[in-house]
Every structure is written in structure tokens, then in C-alpha cells.
Amino acid sequence: MFGHIGAHAGDPILSLNEDFQKDPRANKTNLGIGVYVDESGTLPRMGAVARADAELRSHGGSTPYLPMTGLPSYRDRLQVLVFGADHPARADGRIATIQSLGGSGALRVGADFLKKNFPGSGVWISDPSWENHRVVFKAAGFAVSTYPYYDAASGGLRFEAMCNALGGLPPQSIVLLHACCHNPTGVDLSTAQWRTVATLMRERGLIAFVDMAYQGLGDGLAEDAFAPRALAEADVACLVASSLSKNFSLYGERVGSLSIVCASKAEADRMLGQLAGTVRANYSNPPTHGATLVAAVLCSAELRAAWESELTSMRERIQAMRSAIHAALQAQNLPSGTTLSRYLTQRGMFTYTGLSASQVMRLREAHGVYLLTSGRMCVAGLNRRNVDAVARAVGEVMRQGA
Ligand code: LMR
């Protein structure tokens, strides 16, 4: 029956992570998958989350079915985290928010919702984008195209080309935007550029789908959420997928949210029902544990303050590692024309190194340093013990040429 079905091609990020786990070398370094590890190379258990967990377990913790839309207190706190407590759209009750299975689950539920209601629209993602964006939207039945984004020569943004492309899209086209810490390039829009994009999208009648997977790991919780807040304020039709995998270090709990910003409270109530129907057709209702933990942290002033302070330390450690690898590369004799400023200017967990696929392969084979084939480096995997060795290995493959 299944003999005609071939093997899955694998996933460029998760399959690489599996290859890393199988690599028997002791001095290997994982800078592939987007996971924050601390200075000792360990996946952190955040203190506020551990305290909330201990408290929950002491109560026995029954696990009833949650509503299709998720845990109400979690949904409310997530809406505040994404849009801010005083956002006018929230005050008007115009935002429909559900609990989702991480950011990817939010993207897929949003994609299914959009395919059902805008079947003729196309989806546009940045060039380049997170590898799974194309996969998720294609699986939902969309044709997926790209708009200009990254400037390989400068390691910056092609903003004018991006705006020209968006300005030429048919109305109701769906535009996938990264709120902050762009994956894979680390190149973000300035606040002024976001305002320009918001005006353009509203005038052109485009649908924004914002992916926010790294809130708090770029410049701060509010700073990183500027894009969804500004788009909503400018009355752009807007969906927002948010993930707590990284900023709560709860990867396996699949905690996230999906919001739709609507024109009125009545419309938001209807869209919430539509999202509930989409969830029911996918996985019925979401799991309890992760959402209960997050809600406990975000509903307690004390735990929330502890979480924010730990998140600040994570963000500062990433920035320190950016400076450390920049300095260690700068101290070497590298080919002329090499631009290292990208290690400092790009934001969040990733730097787009500009290394070629064959340089990445040599790094992996000769030095046990794992980057994505695209040249994306997860700087959150660096620490004081491995940064000099990684920089020496990067310098060596650069001197060998592309
Ligand atoms: C990444 O980009 O590495 C992370 O978002 C993990 C994933 O699922 O791809």
C-alpha cells in the first residue's frame, strides 16, 4: 500500500540538530538550531517557571480538556504581552487571541483560517526567511513567493526594494513579517521603517501575518513588539503568531498564541469562533501544562518580575557573545573586504555570517562547528569557553575561500 511513497527529505534545521546529536566528537559546538543555552551550554530552566511548576505540582494538577481556544487567563496575559496592556485595539475588545501549539502551531492555524477565507490570495515571505514558513503555508495550500529583504553585500536591509515589491502586490495578498530578531538574518526594520510599511500595507489592502518568536531577546519586551502594535494601531488587517519557546525556555511545552486584530468587537468575537473551529479540525484543543505555567508566571507580579530579569540576562549574554566573536574575528588576518560589523548590528539569536555552503560544510567536518547551510549562526550557542575556538575555525574557512 505504501510502497510508492518515498522518504521524507528531512528538515534543514531539525535534521541538522539530529546529526549534531549523533556526532561522536567531544569538542563539537551546536550553532545550528535556534535554541538559547546558558554560559555552561545548558538549556536553562528559568527560576520563575520552576517556582510556578513546584507550586502547581503541590496542588496535584488535574488535567481537564481546555476550551478549543485555550486557557482564558493565558490568552489574556498573552494578548497583553504581545500588544501591551493599554493598546487601543485591546481596550476596544477588537483582538481575538487563542492559545496555540508554539509559534508554528499559530502559523498553521492562521494559515488554515486564511486559506478558507481568502482562497485566492498568495503568501509573500522575506528573502530569505525561516525555512519552515514556506513549508507551513504550502501545506495549507498557498502559493508562496518572496519579497526582497536581505542585502548580502552589506549584511543589512533592502528596504526600498522591499517597499516597491509590497506596493505592487494584489490587494488581500498575505505578507509574512518577522516582528524582531529576523530569522535567519538578524536584520530588523527600524521603527520609522515599520511605520512606512504599515501605511503602505493599509493603503494597498494587504494582510499582515506577523511572526514573533523572539520577543525580549532583541532589544526588550516592548521594543521587540513594536511591529504588531504599530500595525494594529494603523488599522492594518493583521494576524500575529507569538512563541514562548525561547523567552520562557519552554521549547517542549509548545506554548504560543495566535491573535487577529479586527475592526470591531463583534468581528473579533466571530473570528475567535472561526479560530476555535480551525483548532477543532486540527487537534481539538491545546494541552494544559505549559499554558498553566506561563499564566502562573504572568499573573503574579513577583514571578513576572523574576522572569523579566532572567530574560534580560539572557539578552545581555547574547549581546556579549556578539561582541566576543566580533573581537575574536577582528584579531585575525581575514580576507580583505570581510565585513564583521554584522555580528554587532544584527539582532537576536542569529547572525547571517555570509559563509558559503561549502565553508559551512568544512566548519562542520573539520572543526565540529555546526551552522545552518545558509550560513546562519545561532550566537546564543556561544560561550566564553568555545567562542575563541569557533572564531579561529571561522577564520580558517574564510581564509581557505568560498
Ligand atoms: C530555528 O529557527 O532554529 C528554531 O525556530 C527551531 C525550529 O523549529 O526551526
Short mmCIF file of C-alpha atoms and ligand atoms in Angstrom, two decimals:
data_model
loop_
_atom_site.label_atom_id
_atom_site.label_comp_id
_atom_site.label_asym_id
_atom_site.label_seq_id
_atom_site.Cartn_x
_atom_site.Cartn_y
_atom_site.Cartn_z
CA MET A 1 0.00 0.00 0.00
CA PHE A 2 2.69 2.49 0.93
CA GLY A 3 5.45 1.19 -1.35
CA HIS A 4 5.14 4.12 -3.78
CA ILE A 5 5.76 6.73 -1.07
CA GLY A 6 9.33 7.98 -0.84
CA ALA A 7 11.34 9.07 2.21
CA HIS A 8 10.85 12.48 3.80
CA ALA A 9 13.60 14.82 2.61
CA GLY A 10 14.33 15.86 6.21
CA ASP A 11 14.26 19.35 7.65
CA PRO A 12 17.23 21.72 7.26
CA ILE A 13 17.15 22.70 10.95
CA LEU A 14 15.76 19.74 12.89
CA SER A 15 17.60 17.10 10.83
CA LEU A 16 20.86 19.01 11.32
CA ASN A 17 20.19 19.02 15.05
CA GLU A 18 19.78 15.24 14.96
CA ASP A 19 23.08 14.93 13.03
CA PHE A 20 24.75 17.06 15.72
CA GLN A 21 23.47 14.75 18.49
CA LYS A 22 24.90 11.73 16.64
CA ASP A 23 28.33 13.35 16.10
CA PRO A 24 30.67 11.41 18.47
CA ARG A 25 33.27 14.22 18.81
CA ALA A 26 33.58 15.65 22.33
CA ASN A 27 34.50 19.19 21.27
CA LYS A 28 31.58 19.78 18.87
CA THR A 29 29.61 23.06 19.01
CA ASN A 30 25.95 23.44 18.09
CA LEU A 31 25.30 26.83 16.50
CA GLY A 32 22.60 25.42 14.19
CA ILE A 33 19.20 25.20 15.83
CA GLY A 34 17.71 28.36 17.35
CA VAL A 35 17.86 27.39 21.00
CA TYR A 36 19.24 29.54 23.82
CA VAL A 37 21.76 27.76 26.04
CA ASP A 38 23.42 29.42 29.01
CA GLU A 39 27.10 30.08 29.70
CA SER A 40 27.58 26.42 30.71
CA GLY A 41 25.99 25.22 27.45
CA THR A 42 22.84 24.03 29.22
CA LEU A 43 19.21 24.65 28.29
CA PRO A 44 18.08 26.87 31.21
CA ARG A 45 15.15 26.13 33.47
CA MET A 46 14.03 29.65 34.29
CA GLY A 47 13.70 30.31 38.03
CA ALA A 48 10.18 31.82 37.82
CA VAL A 49 8.98 28.86 35.74
CA ALA A 50 10.48 26.35 38.19
CA ARG A 51 8.74 28.08 41.11
CA ALA A 52 5.40 28.14 39.29
CA ASP A 53 5.85 24.45 38.43
CA ALA A 54 6.62 23.46 42.04
CA GLU A 55 3.52 25.33 43.22
CA LEU A 56 1.31 23.66 40.59
CA ARG A 57 2.57 20.18 41.35
CA SER A 58 1.93 20.68 45.06
CA HIS A 59 -1.77 21.03 44.17
CA GLY A 60 -1.96 17.68 42.41
CA GLY A 61 -2.66 19.16 38.98
CA SER A 62 -5.66 17.55 37.28
CA THR A 63 -5.73 18.00 33.51
CA PRO A 64 -9.25 18.58 32.15
CA TYR A 65 -9.89 19.37 28.48
CA LEU A 66 -9.22 23.04 27.82
CA PRO A 67 -11.60 25.02 25.60
CA MET A 68 -10.68 24.92 21.89
CA THR A 69 -9.34 28.48 22.22
CA GLY A 70 -7.19 27.58 25.24
CA LEU A 71 -6.81 28.65 28.87
CA PRO A 72 -8.62 32.02 29.36
CA SER A 73 -6.06 33.55 31.79
CA TYR A 74 -3.20 32.53 29.47
CA ARG A 75 -4.93 34.03 26.43
CA ASP A 76 -5.47 37.29 28.25
CA ARG A 77 -1.88 37.54 29.52
CA LEU A 78 -0.51 36.68 26.07
CA GLN A 79 -2.60 39.42 24.49
CA VAL A 80 -1.09 41.88 26.98
CA LEU A 81 2.43 40.57 26.32
CA VAL A 82 2.05 40.94 22.55
CA PHE A 83 0.09 44.19 22.28
CA GLY A 84 0.67 45.92 25.65
CA ALA A 85 -1.92 46.45 28.37
CA ASP A 86 -3.15 49.78 27.02
CA HIS A 87 -3.30 49.14 23.29
CA PRO A 88 -6.42 50.80 21.82
CA ALA A 89 -7.42 47.64 19.93
CA ARG A 90 -7.32 45.68 23.20
CA ALA A 91 -9.28 48.38 25.04
CA ASP A 92 -11.95 48.12 22.31
CA GLY A 93 -12.06 44.30 22.59
CA ARG A 94 -11.04 44.08 18.91
CA ILE A 95 -8.37 41.38 19.29
CA ALA A 96 -9.22 37.67 19.10
CA THR A 97 -6.46 35.63 20.80
CA ILE A 98 -6.13 31.86 21.15
CA GLN A 99 -3.56 29.62 22.82
CA SER A 100 -1.52 27.81 20.16
CA LEU A 101 0.95 24.94 19.89
CA GLY A 102 4.01 27.18 19.86
CA GLY A 103 4.64 29.69 17.09
CA SER A 104 4.47 27.05 14.35
CA GLY A 105 1.02 25.92 15.53
CA ALA A 106 -0.14 29.56 15.42
CA LEU A 107 1.20 29.92 11.89
CA ARG A 108 -0.57 26.77 10.73
CA VAL A 109 -3.93 27.59 12.34
CA GLY A 110 -3.68 31.12 10.92
CA ALA A 111 -2.75 29.74 7.50
CA ASP A 112 -5.73 27.34 7.51
CA PHE A 113 -8.04 30.18 8.59
CA LEU A 114 -6.73 32.41 5.79
CA LYS A 115 -6.90 29.68 3.13
CA LYS A 116 -10.55 29.06 3.97
CA ASN A 117 -11.48 32.73 3.87
CA PHE A 118 -9.07 34.16 1.26
CA PRO A 119 -8.59 31.16 -1.07
CA GLY A 120 -7.34 33.28 -3.98
CA SER A 121 -4.62 35.12 -2.04
CA GLY A 122 -0.90 34.41 -2.33
CA VAL A 123 1.59 34.41 0.55
CA TRP A 124 4.80 36.50 0.43
CA ILE A 125 7.72 35.79 2.71
CA SER A 126 11.04 37.66 3.04
CA ASP A 127 14.04 36.55 1.01
CA PRO A 128 15.37 34.70 2.94
CA SER A 129 13.01 33.57 5.70
CA TRP A 130 12.79 30.82 8.31
CA GLU A 131 12.82 27.61 6.25
CA ASN A 132 9.56 26.37 7.78
CA HIS A 133 7.49 29.42 6.73
CA ARG A 134 7.32 28.20 3.14
CA VAL A 135 6.58 24.65 4.30
CA VAL A 136 3.68 25.67 6.59
CA PHE A 137 1.94 27.93 4.07
CA LYS A 138 2.43 25.48 1.19
CA ALA A 139 0.99 22.71 3.33
CA ALA A 140 -2.08 24.92 3.90
CA GLY A 141 -2.48 25.15 0.11
CA PHE A 142 -0.96 28.58 -0.63
CA ALA A 143 1.42 29.56 -3.42
CA VAL A 144 4.41 31.10 -1.59
CA SER A 145 6.63 33.80 -3.17
CA THR A 146 9.33 36.07 -1.76
CA TYR A 147 9.85 39.82 -1.42
CA PRO A 148 13.37 41.39 -1.33
CA TYR A 149 14.76 41.71 2.18
CA TYR A 150 18.42 40.94 2.88
CA ASP A 151 21.34 42.75 1.31
CA ALA A 152 24.16 40.20 1.15
CA ALA A 153 26.81 42.81 0.34
CA SER A 154 26.24 44.99 3.42
CA GLY A 155 24.63 42.45 5.77
CA GLY A 156 21.69 44.92 6.04
CA LEU A 157 18.19 45.53 4.66
CA ARG A 158 16.97 46.24 1.09
CA PHE A 159 14.21 48.47 2.39
CA GLU A 160 13.40 50.36 -0.82
CA ALA A 161 13.20 47.14 -2.87
CA MET A 162 11.03 45.58 -0.14
CA CYS A 163 8.57 48.51 -0.21
CA ASN A 164 8.48 48.55 -4.03
CA ALA A 165 7.62 44.84 -4.05
CA LEU A 166 4.93 45.12 -1.35
CA GLY A 167 3.46 48.16 -3.09
CA GLY A 168 2.94 46.11 -6.24
CA LEU A 169 1.12 43.15 -4.64
CA PRO A 170 -2.57 42.48 -5.36
CA PRO A 171 -4.95 43.55 -2.56
CA GLN A 172 -5.56 40.81 0.05
CA SER A 173 -2.09 39.35 -0.51
CA ILE A 174 -0.73 37.88 2.73
CA VAL A 175 2.66 39.26 3.80
CA LEU A 176 4.66 37.34 6.40
CA LEU A 177 6.71 39.74 8.55
CA HIS A 178 9.18 38.99 11.36
CA ALA A 179 8.44 41.24 14.36
CA CYS A 180 12.04 41.22 15.64
CA CYS A 181 15.27 39.21 15.57
CA HIS A 182 14.65 38.25 11.93
CA ASN A 183 15.22 34.55 11.35
CA PRO A 184 17.67 33.80 9.71
CA THR A 185 19.39 37.16 9.10
CA GLY A 186 19.08 39.09 12.39
CA VAL A 187 18.26 42.18 10.28
CA ASP A 188 15.24 44.14 11.56
CA LEU A 189 13.30 47.20 10.41
CA SER A 190 13.63 50.45 12.37
CA THR A 191 10.52 51.91 13.99
CA ALA A 192 10.30 54.52 11.19
CA GLN A 193 10.51 51.75 8.57
CA TRP A 194 7.74 49.80 10.32
CA ARG A 195 5.51 52.89 10.18
CA THR A 196 6.17 53.19 6.43
CA VAL A 197 5.33 49.51 5.92
CA ALA A 198 2.14 49.86 7.99
CA THR A 199 0.90 52.79 5.90
CA LEU A 200 1.78 51.01 2.67
CA MET A 201 0.00 47.82 3.72
CA ARG A 202 -3.14 49.59 4.82
CA GLU A 203 -3.33 51.66 1.62
CA ARG A 204 -2.69 48.61 -0.55
CA GLY A 205 -5.23 46.45 1.36
CA LEU A 206 -2.70 43.74 2.31
CA ILE A 207 -2.99 41.25 5.16
CA ALA A 208 -0.04 41.24 7.60
CA PHE A 209 0.91 37.96 9.26
CA VAL A 210 3.49 38.83 11.92
CA ASP A 211 5.67 36.08 13.36
CA MET A 212 7.13 36.97 16.78
CA ALA A 213 9.26 34.11 18.06
CA TYR A 214 11.95 36.07 19.93
CA GLN A 215 10.17 38.75 21.97
CA GLY A 216 12.55 40.07 24.62
CA LEU A 217 15.70 38.64 23.04
CA GLY A 218 16.41 41.60 20.74
CA ASP A 219 16.07 44.94 22.50
CA GLY A 220 13.40 44.32 25.19
CA LEU A 221 9.83 43.03 25.57
CA ALA A 222 8.09 46.25 24.48
CA GLU A 223 10.73 47.29 21.94
CA ASP A 224 10.59 43.91 20.17
CA ALA A 225 6.78 44.07 19.95
CA PHE A 226 6.77 47.44 18.18
CA ALA A 227 5.74 45.95 14.81
CA PRO A 228 2.49 44.17 15.77
CA ARG A 229 1.50 47.13 17.97
CA ALA A 230 2.16 49.68 15.20
CA LEU A 231 0.42 47.60 12.51
CA ALA A 232 -2.62 47.17 14.76
CA GLU A 233 -2.65 50.87 15.56
CA ALA A 234 -2.50 51.73 11.86
CA ASP A 235 -5.58 49.54 11.23
CA VAL A 236 -3.74 47.03 9.06
CA ALA A 237 -5.61 43.71 8.82
CA CYS A 238 -3.28 41.72 10.99
CA LEU A 239 -2.61 38.23 12.37
CA VAL A 240 0.13 37.75 14.98
CA ALA A 241 1.78 34.43 15.84
CA SER A 242 3.79 34.50 19.05
CA SER A 243 6.03 31.83 20.52
CA LEU A 244 7.22 31.47 24.13
CA SER A 245 9.63 28.63 23.35
CA LYS A 246 12.70 30.85 23.58
CA ASN A 247 11.76 33.60 26.02
CA PHE A 248 10.34 31.12 28.58
CA SER A 249 12.79 28.33 27.64
CA LEU A 250 9.77 26.03 27.30
CA TYR A 251 10.52 24.50 23.88
CA GLY A 252 8.86 21.15 24.50
CA GLU A 253 5.68 22.58 26.05
CA ARG A 254 4.61 24.16 22.73
CA VAL A 255 3.38 27.44 24.15
CA GLY A 256 2.34 30.25 21.84
CA SER A 257 -0.59 32.35 20.75
CA LEU A 258 -2.39 33.50 17.64
CA SER A 259 -4.19 36.84 17.51
CA ILE A 260 -6.32 38.51 14.86
CA VAL A 261 -6.77 42.27 15.09
CA CYS A 262 -10.28 43.12 13.89
CA ALA A 263 -12.34 46.19 13.02
CA SER A 264 -14.83 45.79 15.90
CA LYS A 265 -15.53 43.69 18.99
CA ALA A 266 -18.35 41.88 17.17
CA GLU A 267 -15.96 40.94 14.37
CA ALA A 268 -13.34 39.77 16.90
CA ASP A 269 -15.95 37.56 18.60
CA ARG A 270 -16.80 35.97 15.26
CA MET A 271 -13.11 35.45 14.37
CA LEU A 272 -12.49 33.82 17.77
CA GLY A 273 -15.24 31.34 16.90
CA GLN A 274 -13.66 30.72 13.48
CA LEU A 275 -10.29 30.06 15.09
CA ALA A 276 -11.92 27.67 17.56
CA GLY A 277 -13.40 25.78 14.59
CA THR A 278 -9.99 25.64 12.89
CA VAL A 279 -8.40 24.27 16.07
CA ARG A 280 -11.14 21.64 16.46
CA ALA A 281 -10.44 20.42 12.93
CA ASN A 282 -6.70 20.21 13.64
CA TYR A 283 -6.08 18.94 17.19
CA SER A 284 -9.33 19.68 19.02
CA ASN A 285 -7.93 21.66 21.95
CA PRO A 286 -4.50 22.58 23.31
CA PRO A 287 -2.56 20.98 26.21
CA THR A 288 -2.75 22.30 29.76
CA HIS A 289 0.63 22.18 31.45
CA GLY A 290 2.76 24.76 29.62
CA ALA A 291 -0.06 27.31 29.43
CA THR A 292 -0.84 26.89 33.13
CA LEU A 293 2.83 27.51 33.98
CA VAL A 294 3.08 30.61 31.80
CA ALA A 295 -0.20 32.01 33.12
CA ALA A 296 1.01 31.47 36.70
CA VAL A 297 4.20 33.44 35.95
CA LEU A 298 2.47 36.25 34.08
CA CYS A 299 -0.38 36.61 36.61
CA SER A 300 1.98 37.02 39.59
CA ALA A 301 3.77 40.39 39.88
CA GLU A 302 6.66 38.72 41.71
CA LEU A 303 7.17 35.83 39.29
CA ARG A 304 6.75 38.09 36.29
CA ALA A 305 9.48 40.45 37.58
CA ALA A 306 11.79 37.46 38.19
CA TRP A 307 11.11 36.14 34.66
CA GLU A 308 11.78 39.55 33.07
CA SER A 309 15.04 39.92 34.92
CA GLU A 310 16.21 36.46 33.81
CA LEU A 311 15.18 37.24 30.23
CA THR A 312 17.21 40.45 30.40
CA SER A 313 20.27 38.43 31.46
CA MET A 314 19.75 36.07 28.50
CA ARG A 315 19.52 39.02 26.10
CA GLU A 316 22.63 40.62 27.58
CA ARG A 317 24.57 37.36 27.35
CA ILE A 318 23.70 37.08 23.65
CA GLN A 319 24.92 40.65 23.10
CA ALA A 320 28.13 39.89 25.00
CA MET A 321 28.70 36.86 22.75
CA ARG A 322 28.17 39.03 19.66
CA SER A 323 30.93 41.35 20.90
CA ALA A 324 33.17 38.42 21.85
CA ILE A 325 33.06 36.70 18.45
CA HIS A 326 33.39 40.05 16.68
CA ALA A 327 36.55 40.84 18.67
CA ALA A 328 37.99 37.35 18.17
CA LEU A 329 37.43 37.54 14.40
CA GLN A 330 38.78 41.07 14.19
CA ALA A 331 42.02 39.96 15.84
CA GLN A 332 42.70 37.60 12.92
CA ASN A 333 44.10 38.12 9.47
CA LEU A 334 40.94 37.74 7.36
CA PRO A 335 40.49 38.16 3.58
CA SER A 336 40.25 41.85 2.58
CA GLY A 337 36.71 43.15 2.16
CA THR A 338 35.35 41.00 5.03
CA THR A 339 32.60 42.91 6.88
CA LEU A 340 32.38 41.89 10.51
CA SER A 341 30.04 44.67 11.70
CA ARG A 342 27.06 42.35 11.07
CA TYR A 343 27.99 40.40 14.23
CA LEU A 344 27.25 43.58 16.20
CA THR A 345 24.39 45.14 14.23
CA GLN A 346 22.20 42.08 13.63
CA ARG A 347 19.75 41.42 16.46
CA GLY A 348 18.60 38.41 18.43
CA MET A 349 19.86 34.85 18.36
CA PHE A 350 21.10 34.75 14.77
CA THR A 351 23.86 36.20 12.69
CA TYR A 352 23.89 35.64 8.96
CA THR A 353 27.60 35.10 8.56
CA GLY A 354 27.81 35.21 4.77
CA LEU A 355 29.72 31.90 4.82
CA SER A 356 29.08 29.72 1.76
CA ALA A 357 27.54 26.25 1.93
CA SER A 358 30.96 24.66 1.36
CA GLN A 359 32.57 26.79 4.09
CA VAL A 360 29.75 25.71 6.44
CA MET A 361 30.42 22.08 5.50
CA ARG A 362 34.17 22.47 6.19
CA LEU A 363 33.37 24.05 9.56
CA ARG A 364 31.23 21.03 10.41
CA GLU A 365 33.59 18.35 9.12
CA ALA A 366 36.97 19.76 10.14
CA HIS A 367 36.03 21.62 13.34
CA GLY A 368 32.75 20.11 14.63
CA VAL A 369 31.12 23.58 14.47
CA TYR A 370 27.53 23.29 13.23
CA LEU A 371 25.85 26.20 11.40
CA LEU A 372 22.88 26.03 9.01
CA THR A 373 23.89 25.55 5.37
CA SER A 374 22.57 29.06 4.68
CA GLY A 375 25.37 30.44 6.89
CA ARG A 376 23.05 31.22 9.81
CA MET A 377 24.88 31.08 13.14
CA CYS A 378 22.99 30.83 16.43
CA VAL A 379 25.14 33.13 18.58
CA ALA A 380 23.15 32.04 21.64
CA GLY A 381 25.14 28.76 21.46
CA LEU A 382 28.44 30.61 22.06
CA ASN A 383 30.06 30.96 25.49
CA ARG A 384 33.37 32.13 26.97
CA ARG A 385 34.83 28.62 26.61
CA ASN A 386 34.00 27.97 22.95
CA VAL A 387 33.98 31.43 21.35
CA ASP A 388 37.70 31.68 20.56
CA ALA A 389 37.85 28.20 19.04
CA VAL A 390 34.76 28.92 16.92
CA ALA A 391 36.25 32.23 15.75
CA ARG A 392 39.54 30.51 14.84
CA ALA A 393 37.62 27.87 12.85
CA VAL A 394 35.52 30.52 11.06
CA GLY A 395 38.68 32.50 10.27
CA GLU A 396 40.36 29.40 8.84
CA VAL A 397 37.50 28.52 6.47
CA MET A 398 37.28 32.18 5.40
CA ARG A 399 40.97 32.23 4.51
CA GLN A 400 40.54 28.99 2.52
CA GLY A 401 37.96 30.80 0.35
CA ALA A 402 34.37 30.03 -0.72
C1 LMR B 1 15.10 27.69 14.47
O1 LMR B 1 14.86 28.50 13.58
O2 LMR B 1 16.17 27.09 14.55
C2 LMR B 1 14.07 27.40 15.53
O3 LMR B 1 12.95 28.20 15.32
C3 LMR B 1 13.76 25.96 15.67
C4 LMR B 1 12.90 25.43 14.54
O4 LMR B 1 11.88 24.82 14.83
O5 LMR B 1 13.27 25.57 13.37
#
